[in-house]
Amino acid sequence: FPGLADVSISQDIPVEGEITVPVGSHSPDEDYSTLDEPVKDTIMRDLKAVGKKFVHVMYPRKSSALLRDWDLWGPLVLCVSLALMLQGGSADSKDDGGPQFAEVFVIIWFGAVVITLNSKLLGGTISFFQSLCVLGYCVMPLTVAMLVCRLVLLAGAGTISFIIRLIVVGAMFAWSTLASTAFLADSQPPNRKALVVYPIFLFYFVISWMILTFTPQ
Amino acid sequence: IACLVMYLFAEFDDAANLLAANPDATTISIDEPVETPKNQHSRLQEPGREEDDELLGTDDSDKTELLAGQKKSAPFWTFEYYQTFFDVDTYQVLDRIKGSVFPVPGKNFVRLYIRSNPDLYGPFWICATLVFTIAVSGNLSNFFIHLGKPTYHYVPEFRKVSIAATTIYTYAWLVPLALWGFLVWRNSKVMNIVSYSFLEIVCVYGYSLFIYIPTAILWIIPQKVVRWVLMVFSLCLSGSVLVMTFWPAVRDDNRRIAVATVATILLLHALLAVGCLAYFFDAPELDIPAPIIPAHNGTTVITKSL
């Protein structure tokens, strides 16, 4: 250090002072404690998270919000509403009608679990509940299609209404499959992508079939 | 000393800025896919397989037993154990499906395609697809047959999906179990050269059901002759896959038992096809009673045709 060559420090100058290091006086609990907030805040936060995920499904981009903060509220609401809307169909005494509430529920949840297990067994890196979350949220286009079908059926049940329903359900089926593939395909090994995508296709096909064949009494 | 300390702090600041600019500079991620064990495994098998073009695998069965033992070494309560049953790539599954649809006479499906790597992906998802294909096709075909009849009201017949699922999954899992048990029992009495593990038998049965998927779709055509021709054709294809697989396993046995075993296999397979056709697809000539035709003089004429 050339500039300091001529500096001399005499021995009797005390070097003293105060070095204060600010101790983190706030505990981590204080920042994240949500116990004291009003109930409205708690509910609104969860509702906003669920709503944000619905928006992500409507415009599927490769965002990680759906995967990172998974929740199963959205899938539950969608599944229950879809199963409820599939009720009230033609139910003969021969009991040959449409699916019961429990059947729709079981098909959706059991189907999602089986597809998740399948993708994990094939070597996927996504976690169990993340995959359930994505598959459940991507049922939303088909729930919208069911709503549209019921409205169309209110107007009539002829050939034109069938064609409209076919187009709507077909488009929503393609949307669901593409949305869930966009989220899930990246976590699979590259030479097994088709093996993972096919069961997802079959799953949404079965749900679309149930929606399309719904006939009111 | 204060200046010295300030200078040192300045140097640290620069270093910190540098680190902030390239945060990846110090991070090394080691992310190799575990490919090498698989390559070694397949290379081990190649020399043995190239010579094995006959139905009879002489010392191959010993090698496959050894290799099978080496592969599945994880204990059965871990997830990795079950991952070994899904160790297939897309092209392998497609090859196995192709082998079940175009059986080459003289080549054994198990030896040629499965090669001691039986998978559960094919059997499970082919059965699932078949269940829904049969249910949907049956529903569609009934709809087209009864279309236009005034008393017909469309029903989705969802109950039949559960019945189809039970039937097909029972067939695809219980019949291989029974067959495997039977072969093990005969093996203890007569020394057979060729023996299969339970998973290989499940695999063969699962892939042999694939031909029924396009058959079920074509069964929508409401012609009796067309349906029976399709059924016989698909039965021949999948039956030949099963026969060529299981004949070498029983032919060293008593001649009558061997023939009876193969005949039972084919009979059960045919029973499944005929049962599905009869239950899920209404007969095309079935006529509901024609509508009442009111004549002009007040009497009504009712015509019925069976």
Short mmCIF file of C-alpha atoms in Angstrom, two decimals:
data_model
loop_
_atom_site.label_atom_id
_atom_site.label_comp_id
_atom_site.label_asym_id
_atom_site.label_seq_id
_atom_site.Cartn_x
_atom_site.Cartn_y
_atom_site.Cartn_z
CA PHE A 1 0.00 0.00 0.00
CA PRO A 2 2.20 2.93 -1.19
CA GLY A 3 -0.05 5.64 0.18
CA LEU A 4 0.28 4.42 3.70
CA ALA A 5 4.02 4.17 3.76
CA ASP A 6 4.47 7.32 5.73
CA VAL A 7 1.70 6.83 8.21
CA SER A 8 2.89 6.07 11.64
CA ILE A 9 0.78 5.06 14.50
CA SER A 10 2.00 5.88 17.91
CA GLN A 11 1.57 3.28 20.49
CA ASP A 12 -0.43 5.27 22.96
CA ILE A 13 -3.35 6.34 20.81
CA PRO A 14 -6.16 4.15 21.90
CA VAL A 15 -8.12 2.68 19.18
CA GLU A 16 -11.54 2.52 20.52
CA GLY A 17 -15.04 3.02 19.47
CA GLU A 18 -18.26 1.29 19.30
CA ILE A 19 -19.16 -1.32 16.84
CA THR A 20 -22.76 -2.17 17.17
CA VAL A 21 -24.21 -4.94 15.12
CA PRO A 22 -27.92 -4.67 14.92
CA VAL A 23 -29.31 -7.89 16.37
CA GLY A 24 -32.31 -9.15 14.57
CA SER A 25 -34.85 -8.44 17.18
CA HIS A 26 -37.83 -9.64 15.16
CA SER A 27 -38.49 -13.34 15.40
CA PRO A 28 -39.50 -15.15 12.21
CA ASP A 29 -42.86 -15.95 13.69
CA GLU A 30 -43.89 -12.31 13.91
CA ASP A 31 -43.52 -11.77 10.18
CA TYR A 32 -45.50 -14.81 9.07
CA SER A 33 -47.98 -15.09 11.87
CA THR A 34 -51.42 -15.12 10.40
CA LEU A 35 -53.19 -15.92 13.61
CA ASP A 36 -54.23 -12.38 14.38
CA GLU A 37 -55.48 -11.30 11.01
CA PRO A 38 -59.16 -11.06 10.33
CA VAL A 39 -60.86 -14.16 8.94
CA LYS A 40 -61.78 -12.26 5.79
CA ASP A 41 -58.08 -11.84 4.98
CA THR A 42 -57.40 -15.53 5.38
CA ILE A 43 -60.27 -16.56 3.15
CA MET A 44 -59.53 -13.89 0.55
CA ARG A 45 -55.90 -14.98 0.32
CA ASP A 46 -56.87 -18.57 -0.44
CA LEU A 47 -59.60 -17.48 -2.82
CA LYS A 48 -57.16 -15.26 -4.67
CA ALA A 49 -54.70 -18.15 -4.99
CA VAL A 50 -57.40 -20.41 -6.39
CA GLY A 51 -58.59 -17.69 -8.76
CA LYS A 52 -55.07 -17.05 -9.99
CA LYS A 53 -54.73 -20.73 -10.84
CA PHE A 54 -57.98 -20.68 -12.79
CA VAL A 55 -56.58 -17.84 -14.86
CA HIS A 56 -53.41 -19.84 -15.47
CA VAL A 57 -55.49 -22.72 -16.81
CA MET A 58 -57.47 -20.44 -19.10
CA TYR A 59 -54.29 -19.04 -20.62
CA PRO A 60 -51.81 -21.89 -20.26
CA ARG A 61 -48.32 -20.52 -20.27
CA LYS A 62 -45.39 -22.29 -18.78
CA SER A 63 -45.71 -20.68 -15.40
CA SER A 64 -44.72 -22.44 -12.25
CA ALA A 65 -47.40 -20.92 -10.04
CA LEU A 66 -49.71 -23.86 -10.62
CA LEU A 67 -47.01 -26.30 -9.70
CA ARG A 68 -45.32 -24.48 -6.86
CA ASP A 69 -48.26 -23.59 -4.67
CA TRP A 70 -50.52 -26.50 -5.29
CA ASP A 71 -53.87 -26.75 -3.65
CA LEU A 72 -56.80 -29.07 -4.10
CA TRP A 73 -59.65 -26.63 -3.44
CA GLY A 74 -60.12 -25.82 -7.10
CA PRO A 75 -60.23 -29.46 -8.23
CA LEU A 76 -62.72 -30.26 -5.48
CA VAL A 77 -65.05 -27.43 -6.45
CA LEU A 78 -64.80 -28.34 -10.14
CA CYS A 79 -65.36 -32.04 -9.53
CA VAL A 80 -68.38 -31.49 -7.30
CA SER A 81 -69.98 -29.00 -9.70
CA LEU A 82 -69.37 -31.27 -12.68
CA ALA A 83 -70.83 -34.27 -10.86
CA LEU A 84 -73.85 -32.22 -9.77
CA MET A 85 -74.48 -30.96 -13.29
CA LEU A 86 -74.34 -34.53 -14.61
CA GLN A 87 -77.26 -35.46 -12.39
CA GLY A 88 -80.84 -35.16 -13.41
CA GLY A 89 -80.33 -37.07 -16.59
CA SER A 90 -82.48 -39.78 -18.02
CA ALA A 91 -82.79 -42.48 -15.40
CA ASP A 92 -84.93 -45.41 -16.46
CA SER A 93 -86.20 -47.98 -14.14
CA LYS A 94 -83.69 -50.28 -15.74
CA ASP A 95 -81.08 -48.05 -14.15
CA ASP A 96 -79.34 -47.68 -17.47
CA GLY A 97 -78.88 -43.98 -17.31
CA GLY A 98 -75.96 -41.70 -16.88
CA PRO A 99 -73.27 -41.86 -14.24
CA GLN A 100 -74.20 -41.43 -10.63
CA PHE A 101 -72.64 -38.70 -8.52
CA ALA A 102 -70.31 -41.16 -6.83
CA GLU A 103 -69.25 -42.64 -10.17
CA VAL A 104 -68.22 -39.25 -11.57
CA PHE A 105 -66.40 -38.40 -8.36
CA VAL A 106 -64.54 -41.72 -8.30
CA ILE A 107 -63.67 -41.57 -11.98
CA ILE A 108 -62.16 -38.11 -11.67
CA TRP A 109 -60.20 -38.64 -8.47
CA PHE A 110 -59.22 -42.24 -9.05
CA GLY A 111 -58.30 -41.44 -12.64
CA ALA A 112 -56.13 -38.51 -11.55
CA VAL A 113 -54.39 -40.65 -8.91
CA VAL A 114 -53.71 -43.44 -11.39
CA ILE A 115 -52.30 -41.03 -13.95
CA THR A 116 -50.07 -39.45 -11.31
CA LEU A 117 -48.82 -42.85 -10.19
CA ASN A 118 -48.22 -43.78 -13.80
CA SER A 119 -46.13 -40.70 -14.46
CA LYS A 120 -44.14 -41.18 -11.27
CA LEU A 121 -43.50 -44.84 -12.04
CA LEU A 122 -42.24 -43.90 -15.48
CA GLY A 123 -39.65 -41.69 -13.87
CA GLY A 124 -41.31 -38.29 -13.67
CA THR A 125 -39.94 -35.67 -11.32
CA ILE A 126 -43.19 -33.99 -10.42
CA SER A 127 -44.59 -34.52 -6.97
CA PHE A 128 -47.81 -36.41 -6.27
CA PHE A 129 -49.98 -33.50 -5.19
CA GLN A 130 -48.64 -31.13 -7.81
CA SER A 131 -49.77 -33.51 -10.50
CA LEU A 132 -53.17 -33.99 -8.86
CA CYS A 133 -53.50 -30.21 -8.67
CA VAL A 134 -52.74 -29.71 -12.37
CA LEU A 135 -55.02 -32.52 -13.53
CA GLY A 136 -57.84 -31.25 -11.33
CA TYR A 137 -57.57 -27.63 -12.41
CA CYS A 138 -57.48 -28.63 -16.08
CA VAL A 139 -60.97 -30.11 -15.70
CA MET A 140 -62.20 -26.51 -15.73
CA PRO A 141 -62.72 -26.16 -19.52
CA LEU A 142 -64.83 -29.31 -19.43
CA THR A 143 -66.91 -27.94 -16.55
CA VAL A 144 -67.53 -24.83 -18.66
CA ALA A 145 -68.51 -27.13 -21.54
CA MET A 146 -70.98 -28.95 -19.28
CA LEU A 147 -72.56 -25.62 -18.32
CA VAL A 148 -72.87 -24.63 -21.97
CA CYS A 149 -74.35 -28.05 -22.82
CA ARG A 150 -77.01 -27.74 -20.16
CA LEU A 151 -77.92 -24.28 -21.40
CA VAL A 152 -78.10 -25.51 -25.00
CA LEU A 153 -80.25 -28.45 -23.92
CA LEU A 154 -82.68 -26.03 -22.31
CA ALA A 155 -83.31 -24.64 -25.78
CA GLY A 156 -83.89 -28.00 -27.40
CA ALA A 157 -82.48 -31.47 -27.95
CA GLY A 158 -82.43 -31.80 -31.72
CA THR A 159 -79.68 -32.37 -34.19
CA ILE A 160 -78.50 -28.76 -34.23
CA SER A 161 -78.12 -28.68 -30.48
CA PHE A 162 -76.19 -31.94 -30.69
CA ILE A 163 -73.81 -30.48 -33.24
CA ILE A 164 -73.27 -27.39 -31.10
CA ARG A 165 -72.63 -29.54 -28.07
CA LEU A 166 -70.25 -31.75 -30.02
CA ILE A 167 -68.21 -28.78 -31.18
CA VAL A 168 -68.10 -27.17 -27.74
CA VAL A 169 -67.17 -30.37 -25.93
CA GLY A 170 -64.57 -31.24 -28.55
CA ALA A 171 -62.93 -27.83 -28.29
CA MET A 172 -62.89 -27.90 -24.50
CA PHE A 173 -61.49 -31.45 -24.50
CA ALA A 174 -58.62 -30.31 -26.71
CA TRP A 175 -58.05 -27.29 -24.45
CA SER A 176 -57.95 -29.43 -21.29
CA THR A 177 -55.56 -31.93 -22.77
CA LEU A 178 -53.24 -29.28 -24.17
CA ALA A 179 -53.28 -27.27 -20.94
CA SER A 180 -52.41 -30.22 -18.72
CA THR A 181 -49.79 -31.47 -21.18
CA ALA A 182 -48.18 -28.03 -21.18
CA PHE A 183 -47.79 -28.19 -17.43
CA LEU A 184 -46.89 -31.84 -17.00
CA ALA A 185 -44.85 -32.78 -20.04
CA ASP A 186 -41.69 -31.01 -18.97
CA SER A 187 -41.23 -33.12 -15.90
CA GLN A 188 -40.98 -36.37 -17.83
CA PRO A 189 -37.94 -38.01 -19.34
CA PRO A 190 -37.93 -37.12 -23.04
CA ASN A 191 -38.23 -40.62 -24.46
CA ARG A 192 -41.35 -41.40 -22.44
CA LYS A 193 -43.42 -38.29 -23.01
CA ALA A 194 -45.97 -40.06 -25.21
CA LEU A 195 -46.40 -42.79 -22.59
CA VAL A 196 -47.36 -40.15 -20.05
CA VAL A 197 -49.53 -37.99 -22.32
CA TYR A 198 -51.72 -40.84 -23.57
CA PRO A 199 -53.42 -41.63 -20.21
CA ILE A 200 -54.16 -37.91 -19.79
CA PHE A 201 -55.81 -37.96 -23.21
CA LEU A 202 -57.86 -41.02 -22.22
CA PHE A 203 -58.90 -39.40 -18.92
CA TYR A 204 -60.25 -36.23 -20.50
CA PHE A 205 -61.82 -38.26 -23.32
CA VAL A 206 -63.87 -40.26 -20.81
CA ILE A 207 -65.00 -37.09 -19.04
CA SER A 208 -65.91 -35.51 -22.39
CA TRP A 209 -67.89 -38.61 -23.31
CA MET A 210 -69.87 -38.38 -20.07
CA ILE A 211 -70.62 -34.72 -20.79
CA LEU A 212 -71.60 -35.29 -24.42
CA THR A 213 -73.93 -38.19 -23.72
CA PHE A 214 -75.83 -36.35 -21.01
CA THR A 215 -79.49 -36.39 -21.97
CA PRO A 216 -82.08 -34.68 -19.86
CA GLN A 217 -85.21 -36.51 -18.95
CA ILE B 1 -5.18 1.07 10.01
CA ALA B 2 -8.52 2.64 9.22
CA CYS B 3 -7.43 3.18 5.63
CA LEU B 4 -6.18 -0.38 5.41
CA VAL B 5 -9.47 -1.64 6.70
CA MET B 6 -11.38 0.56 4.23
CA TYR B 7 -9.29 -0.72 1.35
CA LEU B 8 -9.91 -4.29 2.32
CA PHE B 9 -13.62 -3.62 2.57
CA ALA B 10 -13.57 -2.08 -0.90
CA GLU B 11 -11.97 -5.22 -2.25
CA PHE B 12 -14.59 -7.33 -0.59
CA ASP B 13 -17.27 -5.10 -2.08
CA ASP B 14 -15.92 -5.64 -5.57
CA ALA B 15 -15.82 -9.34 -5.05
CA ALA B 16 -19.37 -9.29 -3.75
CA ASN B 17 -20.51 -7.29 -6.78
CA LEU B 18 -18.80 -9.75 -9.07
CA LEU B 19 -20.51 -12.63 -7.35
CA ALA B 20 -23.85 -10.89 -7.57
CA ALA B 21 -23.30 -10.34 -11.30
CA ASN B 22 -22.59 -14.03 -11.96
CA PRO B 23 -24.53 -15.92 -9.38
CA ASP B 24 -24.05 -19.14 -11.33
CA ALA B 25 -20.32 -18.86 -11.29
CA THR B 26 -19.94 -20.98 -8.23
CA THR B 27 -22.84 -23.32 -8.69
CA ILE B 28 -22.24 -26.60 -10.37
CA SER B 29 -25.19 -28.87 -10.83
CA ILE B 30 -24.51 -32.48 -11.52
CA ASP B 31 -27.51 -33.79 -13.31
CA GLU B 32 -26.61 -36.81 -15.34
CA PRO B 33 -29.46 -39.05 -16.28
CA VAL B 34 -28.82 -42.54 -15.11
CA GLU B 35 -28.54 -44.08 -18.54
CA THR B 36 -25.45 -46.26 -18.29
CA PRO B 37 -26.84 -49.20 -16.34
CA LYS B 38 -29.65 -49.58 -18.87
CA ASN B 39 -27.23 -49.52 -21.80
CA GLN B 40 -25.07 -52.11 -20.19
CA HIS B 41 -28.08 -54.26 -19.53
CA SER B 42 -29.27 -54.18 -23.12
CA ARG B 43 -25.79 -54.80 -24.45
CA LEU B 44 -25.54 -57.86 -22.29
CA GLN B 45 -28.63 -59.24 -23.88
CA GLU B 46 -27.83 -58.48 -27.52
CA PRO B 47 -25.39 -61.36 -28.29
CA GLY B 48 -27.78 -63.87 -26.81
CA ARG B 49 -30.81 -62.58 -28.65
CA GLU B 50 -29.43 -62.41 -32.16
CA GLU B 51 -29.04 -66.19 -32.38
CA ASP B 52 -32.32 -66.89 -30.76
CA ASP B 53 -34.71 -66.99 -33.65
CA GLU B 54 -36.36 -70.24 -32.79
CA LEU B 55 -39.19 -70.78 -30.45
CA LEU B 56 -36.98 -72.82 -28.24
CA GLY B 57 -34.71 -70.86 -25.98
CA THR B 58 -32.25 -73.42 -24.71
CA ASP B 59 -29.83 -71.73 -22.39
CA ASP B 60 -31.59 -68.42 -22.81
CA SER B 61 -34.13 -69.26 -20.18
CA ASP B 62 -31.33 -69.67 -17.64
CA LYS B 63 -29.79 -66.39 -18.68
CA THR B 64 -33.12 -64.62 -18.53
CA GLU B 65 -33.82 -66.03 -15.10
CA LEU B 66 -30.44 -64.77 -13.93
CA LEU B 67 -30.86 -61.37 -15.52
CA ALA B 68 -34.36 -61.05 -14.21
CA GLY B 69 -33.07 -61.81 -10.75
CA GLN B 70 -30.33 -59.22 -11.05
CA LYS B 71 -32.63 -56.49 -12.21
CA LYS B 72 -35.33 -56.47 -9.57
CA SER B 73 -33.22 -56.20 -6.49
CA ALA B 74 -35.14 -53.56 -4.57
CA PRO B 75 -37.34 -54.89 -1.75
CA PHE B 76 -41.00 -55.08 -2.63
CA TRP B 77 -42.16 -52.43 -0.20
CA THR B 78 -40.19 -49.63 -1.85
CA PHE B 79 -41.32 -47.49 -4.75
CA GLU B 80 -38.22 -48.38 -6.79
CA TYR B 81 -39.32 -52.00 -6.97
CA TYR B 82 -42.44 -51.05 -8.85
CA GLN B 83 -40.55 -48.60 -11.03
CA THR B 84 -38.67 -51.56 -12.52
CA PHE B 85 -41.95 -52.71 -14.06
CA PHE B 86 -42.33 -49.44 -15.92
CA ASP B 87 -38.85 -49.36 -17.35
CA VAL B 88 -39.92 -49.00 -20.96
CA ASP B 89 -39.56 -46.26 -23.54
CA THR B 90 -42.17 -45.17 -26.05
CA TYR B 91 -40.58 -47.04 -28.94
CA GLN B 92 -40.44 -50.26 -26.92
CA VAL B 93 -44.14 -50.13 -26.13
CA LEU B 94 -44.92 -49.42 -29.78
CA ASP B 95 -42.71 -52.32 -30.88
CA ARG B 96 -44.48 -54.69 -28.53
CA ILE B 97 -47.87 -53.57 -29.77
CA LYS B 98 -46.72 -54.06 -33.35
CA GLY B 99 -45.46 -57.54 -32.47
CA SER B 100 -48.83 -58.49 -31.05
CA VAL B 101 -50.74 -57.26 -34.09
CA PHE B 102 -48.44 -58.76 -36.74
CA PRO B 103 -47.35 -62.09 -35.31
CA VAL B 104 -44.45 -63.49 -37.25
CA PRO B 105 -44.81 -67.23 -37.57
CA GLY B 106 -42.02 -68.96 -35.77
CA LYS B 107 -41.05 -66.10 -33.49
CA ASN B 108 -41.90 -66.10 -29.84
CA PHE B 109 -43.42 -62.84 -28.61
CA VAL B 110 -41.87 -63.11 -25.18
CA ARG B 111 -38.39 -63.89 -26.41
CA LEU B 112 -38.42 -61.40 -29.21
CA TYR B 113 -40.02 -58.38 -27.63
CA ILE B 114 -40.19 -58.72 -23.90
CA ARG B 115 -36.64 -60.00 -23.45
CA SER B 116 -36.84 -60.31 -19.68
CA ASN B 117 -38.07 -56.74 -19.32
CA PRO B 118 -41.77 -57.29 -18.75
CA ASP B 119 -43.66 -54.10 -18.18
CA LEU B 120 -46.98 -53.40 -16.56
CA TYR B 121 -47.62 -50.21 -18.53
CA GLY B 122 -48.84 -52.00 -21.65
CA PRO B 123 -51.23 -54.48 -20.00
CA PHE B 124 -52.76 -51.88 -17.69
CA TRP B 125 -53.39 -49.13 -20.21
CA ILE B 126 -54.38 -51.45 -23.04
CA CYS B 127 -57.01 -52.96 -20.74
CA ALA B 128 -58.22 -49.50 -19.69
CA THR B 129 -58.47 -48.37 -23.30
CA LEU B 130 -60.28 -51.56 -24.23
CA VAL B 131 -62.81 -51.11 -21.43
CA PHE B 132 -63.76 -47.62 -22.55
CA THR B 133 -63.59 -48.47 -26.24
CA ILE B 134 -66.02 -51.35 -25.82
CA ALA B 135 -68.39 -49.31 -23.67
CA VAL B 136 -68.34 -46.28 -25.99
CA SER B 137 -68.56 -48.34 -29.20
CA GLY B 138 -71.38 -50.43 -27.81
CA ASN B 139 -73.29 -47.33 -26.84
CA LEU B 140 -72.71 -45.72 -30.25
CA SER B 141 -73.68 -48.85 -32.15
CA ASN B 142 -76.89 -49.23 -30.17
CA PHE B 143 -77.66 -45.60 -30.85
CA PHE B 144 -77.24 -46.01 -34.61
CA ILE B 145 -79.21 -49.26 -34.71
CA HIS B 146 -82.18 -47.83 -32.86
CA LEU B 147 -82.01 -44.39 -34.45
CA GLY B 148 -85.24 -43.32 -36.03
CA LYS B 149 -87.43 -45.64 -34.06
CA PRO B 150 -90.07 -43.54 -32.39
CA THR B 151 -90.11 -45.37 -29.09
CA TYR B 152 -86.38 -45.27 -28.62
CA HIS B 153 -84.95 -42.92 -26.02
CA TYR B 154 -81.18 -42.69 -25.88
CA VAL B 155 -79.52 -43.75 -22.64
CA PRO B 156 -75.78 -43.52 -21.96
CA GLU B 157 -75.72 -47.00 -20.37
CA PHE B 158 -73.03 -46.05 -17.93
CA ARG B 159 -73.56 -49.16 -15.87
CA LYS B 160 -71.91 -51.17 -18.60
CA VAL B 161 -68.57 -49.44 -18.06
CA SER B 162 -68.20 -51.05 -14.64
CA ILE B 163 -69.18 -54.42 -16.02
CA ALA B 164 -66.71 -54.11 -18.88
CA ALA B 165 -63.96 -53.06 -16.49
CA THR B 166 -64.55 -55.97 -14.17
CA THR B 167 -64.65 -58.48 -16.99
CA ILE B 168 -61.58 -57.33 -18.84
CA TYR B 169 -59.37 -56.75 -15.84
CA THR B 170 -60.38 -60.10 -14.36
CA TYR B 171 -59.54 -61.82 -17.62
CA ALA B 172 -56.22 -60.02 -18.01
CA TRP B 173 -55.04 -60.83 -14.49
CA LEU B 174 -56.74 -63.99 -13.24
CA VAL B 175 -56.30 -66.10 -16.35
CA PRO B 176 -52.52 -65.45 -16.43
CA LEU B 177 -52.41 -66.26 -12.72
CA ALA B 178 -54.17 -69.57 -13.29
CA LEU B 179 -52.03 -70.35 -16.30
CA TRP B 180 -48.83 -69.51 -14.44
CA GLY B 181 -49.85 -71.70 -11.53
CA PHE B 182 -50.67 -74.52 -13.90
CA LEU B 183 -47.33 -74.19 -15.70
CA VAL B 184 -45.42 -74.13 -12.44
CA TRP B 185 -47.21 -77.27 -11.33
CA ARG B 186 -46.47 -79.07 -14.60
CA ASN B 187 -42.88 -77.85 -14.39
CA SER B 188 -42.44 -79.64 -11.14
CA LYS B 189 -43.54 -82.89 -12.74
CA VAL B 190 -42.01 -82.65 -16.18
CA MET B 191 -38.79 -80.80 -16.85
CA ASN B 192 -39.74 -78.05 -19.30
CA ILE B 193 -37.08 -76.17 -21.14
CA VAL B 194 -39.05 -72.99 -21.52
CA SER B 195 -40.70 -71.36 -18.53
CA TYR B 196 -42.14 -67.93 -18.07
CA SER B 197 -42.45 -65.70 -15.07
CA PHE B 198 -45.87 -64.46 -13.98
CA LEU B 199 -45.22 -60.94 -15.24
CA GLU B 200 -44.22 -62.16 -18.68
CA ILE B 201 -47.49 -64.07 -18.98
CA VAL B 202 -49.45 -60.98 -17.87
CA CYS B 203 -47.50 -58.97 -20.44
CA VAL B 204 -48.33 -61.37 -23.29
CA TYR B 205 -52.00 -61.42 -22.39
CA GLY B 206 -52.15 -57.65 -22.06
CA TYR B 207 -50.51 -56.95 -25.39
CA SER B 208 -52.53 -59.66 -27.13
CA LEU B 209 -55.72 -57.80 -26.17
CA PHE B 210 -54.61 -54.79 -28.20
CA ILE B 211 -56.11 -56.08 -31.46
CA TYR B 212 -59.56 -55.93 -29.90
CA ILE B 213 -59.43 -52.14 -29.67
CA PRO B 214 -59.72 -51.44 -33.42
CA THR B 215 -62.04 -54.45 -33.66
CA ALA B 216 -64.39 -52.93 -31.09
CA ILE B 217 -64.41 -49.65 -32.98
CA LEU B 218 -65.24 -51.45 -36.23
CA TRP B 219 -68.00 -53.39 -34.48
CA ILE B 220 -70.07 -50.21 -34.64
CA ILE B 221 -70.94 -51.28 -38.20
CA PRO B 222 -74.37 -52.86 -37.76
CA GLN B 223 -73.88 -55.86 -40.00
CA LYS B 224 -73.82 -59.28 -38.46
CA VAL B 225 -71.55 -60.80 -41.09
CA VAL B 226 -69.04 -57.97 -40.83
CA ARG B 227 -68.91 -58.32 -37.05
CA TRP B 228 -68.32 -62.04 -37.12
CA VAL B 229 -65.64 -61.75 -39.79
CA LEU B 230 -63.87 -59.12 -37.71
CA MET B 231 -64.13 -61.27 -34.62
CA VAL B 232 -62.68 -64.33 -36.31
CA PHE B 233 -59.88 -62.27 -37.80
CA SER B 234 -58.85 -60.67 -34.51
CA LEU B 235 -59.22 -63.97 -32.71
CA CYS B 236 -56.82 -65.58 -35.16
CA LEU B 237 -54.25 -62.84 -34.73
CA SER B 238 -54.22 -62.64 -30.96
CA GLY B 239 -54.78 -66.36 -30.58
CA SER B 240 -51.74 -67.07 -32.71
CA VAL B 241 -49.62 -64.81 -30.52
CA LEU B 242 -50.75 -66.75 -27.45
CA VAL B 243 -50.31 -70.15 -29.09
CA MET B 244 -46.83 -69.39 -30.33
CA THR B 245 -45.88 -68.20 -26.87
CA PHE B 246 -47.27 -71.08 -24.87
CA TRP B 247 -46.82 -74.05 -27.15
CA PRO B 248 -43.07 -74.37 -26.44
CA ALA B 249 -43.79 -74.23 -22.74
CA VAL B 250 -46.07 -77.24 -22.75
CA ARG B 251 -44.99 -79.33 -25.70
CA ASP B 252 -42.55 -81.40 -23.69
CA ASP B 253 -45.38 -82.50 -21.52
CA ASN B 254 -47.88 -85.25 -22.08
CA ARG B 255 -49.32 -84.68 -25.56
CA ARG B 256 -52.92 -84.61 -24.40
CA ILE B 257 -52.26 -82.16 -21.58
CA ALA B 258 -50.34 -79.89 -23.91
CA VAL B 259 -53.13 -79.81 -26.48
CA ALA B 260 -55.75 -79.35 -23.75
CA THR B 261 -53.85 -76.38 -22.29
CA VAL B 262 -53.51 -74.58 -25.59
CA ALA B 263 -57.14 -75.34 -26.44
CA THR B 264 -58.28 -73.88 -23.09
CA ILE B 265 -56.26 -70.74 -23.69
CA LEU B 266 -57.88 -70.24 -27.07
CA LEU B 267 -61.33 -71.10 -25.77
CA LEU B 268 -61.16 -68.52 -22.98
CA HIS B 269 -59.92 -65.91 -25.42
CA ALA B 270 -62.79 -66.65 -27.81
CA LEU B 271 -65.25 -66.60 -24.93
CA LEU B 272 -64.15 -63.12 -23.99
CA ALA B 273 -64.62 -61.83 -27.53
CA VAL B 274 -67.98 -63.49 -28.08
CA GLY B 275 -69.23 -62.39 -24.67
CA CYS B 276 -68.28 -58.78 -25.29
CA LEU B 277 -69.92 -58.77 -28.69
CA ALA B 278 -73.11 -60.32 -27.36
CA TYR B 279 -73.45 -58.17 -24.26
CA PHE B 280 -72.35 -54.73 -25.34
CA PHE B 281 -73.54 -54.68 -28.93
CA ASP B 282 -77.19 -55.23 -29.72
CA ALA B 283 -77.94 -57.50 -32.62
CA PRO B 284 -78.57 -55.48 -35.77
CA GLU B 285 -81.70 -57.32 -36.84
CA LEU B 286 -83.45 -56.78 -33.54
CA ASP B 287 -86.71 -55.02 -34.25
CA ILE B 288 -88.93 -53.48 -31.71
CA PRO B 289 -92.61 -53.91 -32.59
CA ALA B 290 -93.45 -51.66 -35.52
CA PRO B 291 -95.73 -48.74 -34.82
CA ILE B 292 -99.45 -49.20 -35.06
CA ILE B 293 -100.71 -48.39 -38.54
CA PRO B 294 -104.27 -47.10 -38.36
CA ALA B 295 -106.25 -48.30 -41.38
CA HIS B 296 -108.89 -46.09 -42.97
CA ASN B 297 -111.90 -48.14 -41.94
CA GLY B 298 -111.09 -47.83 -38.28
CA THR B 299 -109.40 -51.16 -37.64
CA THR B 300 -105.78 -51.13 -36.61
CA VAL B 301 -103.18 -53.39 -38.08
CA ILE B 302 -100.18 -54.21 -35.99
CA THR B 303 -97.19 -55.83 -37.67
CA LYS B 304 -94.46 -57.49 -35.72
CA SER B 305 -91.18 -58.82 -37.01
CA LEU B 306 -88.58 -60.75 -35.08
#
